[in-house]
Amino acid sequence: MSDQIRVRFAPSPTGSVHIGNIRAAVFNWLFARHEGGKFLLRIEDTDLARSTKEAVDKVLDAMAWLGLDYDEPVVYQTHNAADHLAAVERLLSTGHAYKAVKESVDPATGERKSGEVVLFRMPREGRIEYDDLVKGHMRKKAEDTQDFVIVRSDGSPVFHVANVVDDIKQGVTHIVRGDDHVENTFKHVKIFEALGAPVPKYAHLPMIVNAQGKPYSKRDGAAFVGDFKERGFLPEALFNFLALLGWAPGDDREIMTRKELVEAFSFERCKSSPARFDLKKLLWMNGEYIAAQPPDVFKAELSARLAAAGLPSAPLGCGLDELVPPVQIRTKTLSDLPGNCEYFFREDIAYDPAAVEKRLHAPGAKERLLAFADAFAAMPDFSAETTEALVRAEAEKPTPDGKPVGMGALVHPIRVAVSGRTEGPGLFEMLALLGRDRVVRRLRAAASL
Ligand code: GLU
């Protein structure tokens, strides 16, 4: 084992896996893979009320979905209970811990009870110090610390002792976790020393915050790994995004493969200032990953989602293969499918009411739609090129005030009329894919909306 780097992800299963927690797993994993070390998974399941099988499965599913493979069998903290108590006995016998009677209030009944607890003895003078690979040298005056409970009156060891004892047992060399644990680390360093174990190196990762600088939570939108999966994010995109929450490669790269991330990762490039969760950036990144999928993979995804939505498997006016490229490059999340391209598959399209108001109820819009319907119907050849030439020529014509009509006054109403939406593939490509008859019909129908 000697020099080998060993890190672990040690979540307490609570129901759903917060992205802040899984980010710690990503950083542990990247570090282990970069260093050729071992990445371990320890489930800290001592809170029996919350650590249900379901909660544990969510952790395992999140890890599998993000491709965070671990190198040794999962360790369950509850299985180490005897080690925790044995360590407490040692701390008692070496004078690092002592028993005391403590009063407590039963949260269920409100009853006051007294019971014997075990406390860890913190130093009275000097400083407690450790080097943090992200935050630098950390120190705290001993007089600012207090002895703390390590065994409750019901005989159960608390987090601090279980966490440290397990890290010793697993030979963990580097502890990589969120900086909400910084205060705990001053305690843990002393427990390692008291147990005669080498103190691991620490890397405390910066908090993830929202646009207002407040801790990122479910009120900010998707906050749990399962939410991102459900909303059609690709695991590779989320992985890439999480790797950049508190770390950067030092050049201007943002889209990086897993291999590139592993190669570039180091704690020197980790930031200690809070990492802002930028959903727009994640959407952009996800769109890039979707655009880069092999077309067949994207097509299969689209087909499955069309079937689930009860839509036909082929578009109305063209082949599915023709539709895939323009839709694929504009899809930001898989759950946009088939909504963002529904109008290619059904005649009774849904109109976005705000777009109708703005584009179709604009002065003169109705007349223009009817005029284009007639002009398109009369064209000898209906294609992206010919429709574009026709619309451009119309856009050049002067309005009563002398200025040209302009493309905007024409393309927006046409787009809304034929698709019901304000966004989609290039308008002329879209017209060609829909086909002349359908376009003409929709323009006429939209004129009376
Ligand atoms: N179970 C703790 C947590 O999830 C462990 C933290 C750690 O030591 O990594 O916050």
mmCIF file of C-alpha atoms and ligand atoms in Angstrom, residues 8-13 21 24 28 42-45 77 159 163 167 175-178 180-181 184 188 202, ligand 1:
data_model
loop_
_atom_site.group_PDB
_atom_site.id
_atom_site.type_symbol
_atom_site.label_atom_id
_atom_site.label_comp_id
_atom_site.label_asym_id
_atom_site.label_seq_id
_atom_site.Cartn_x
_atom_site.Cartn_y
_atom_site.Cartn_z
ATOM 1 C CA ARG A 8 -12.753 8.001 -0.696
ATOM 2 C CA PHE A 9 -16.191 9.441 -1.238
ATOM 3 C CA ALA A 10 -18.028 9.125 2.069
ATOM 4 C CA PRO A 11 -21.641 10.244 1.638
ATOM 5 C CA SER A 12 -24.270 10.049 4.338
ATOM 6 C CA PRO A 13 -27.288 8.806 2.387
ATOM 7 C CA ASN A 21 -21.897 15.972 -2.623
ATOM 8 C CA ALA A 24 -16.816 15.862 -4.044
ATOM 9 C CA ASN A 28 -11.915 12.442 -5.504
ATOM 10 C CA ARG A 42 -17.807 4.416 1.966
ATOM 11 C CA ILE A 43 -21.441 4.783 2.855
ATOM 12 C CA GLU A 44 -21.729 6.608 6.168
ATOM 13 C CA ASP A 45 -24.984 5.003 7.138
ATOM 14 C CA GLN A 77 -19.883 2.420 8.161
ATOM 15 C CA PHE A 159 -19.671 11.033 13.197
ATOM 16 C CA ASN A 163 -15.319 8.980 10.139
ATOM 17 C CA ASP A 167 -10.364 6.554 7.258
ATOM 18 C CA ILE A 175 -9.495 13.603 2.365
ATOM 19 C CA VAL A 176 -11.304 15.558 -0.316
ATOM 20 C CA ARG A 177 -14.622 16.988 0.809
ATOM 21 C CA GLY A 178 -16.724 20.134 0.985
ATOM 22 C CA ASP A 180 -18.453 22.751 5.364
ATOM 23 C CA HIS A 181 -16.153 20.204 7.042
ATOM 24 C CA ASN A 184 -14.609 19.253 11.834
ATOM 25 C CA HIS A 188 -10.333 15.097 13.283
ATOM 26 C CA TYR A 202 -6.853 17.539 3.251
HETATM 27 N N1 GLU B 1 -20.607 11.666 5.605
HETATM 28 C C1 GLU B 1 -19.975 12.943 5.615
HETATM 29 C C2 GLU B 1 -20.679 13.860 4.634
HETATM 30 O O1 GLU B 1 -21.361 13.375 3.752
HETATM 31 C C3 GLU B 1 -18.523 12.677 5.309
HETATM 32 C C4 GLU B 1 -17.706 13.733 4.866
HETATM 33 C C5 GLU B 1 -16.273 13.287 4.564
HETATM 34 O O2 GLU B 1 -15.514 13.052 5.479
HETATM 35 O O3 GLU B 1 -15.989 13.167 3.368
HETATM 36 O O4 GLU B 1 -20.653 15.044 4.767
#
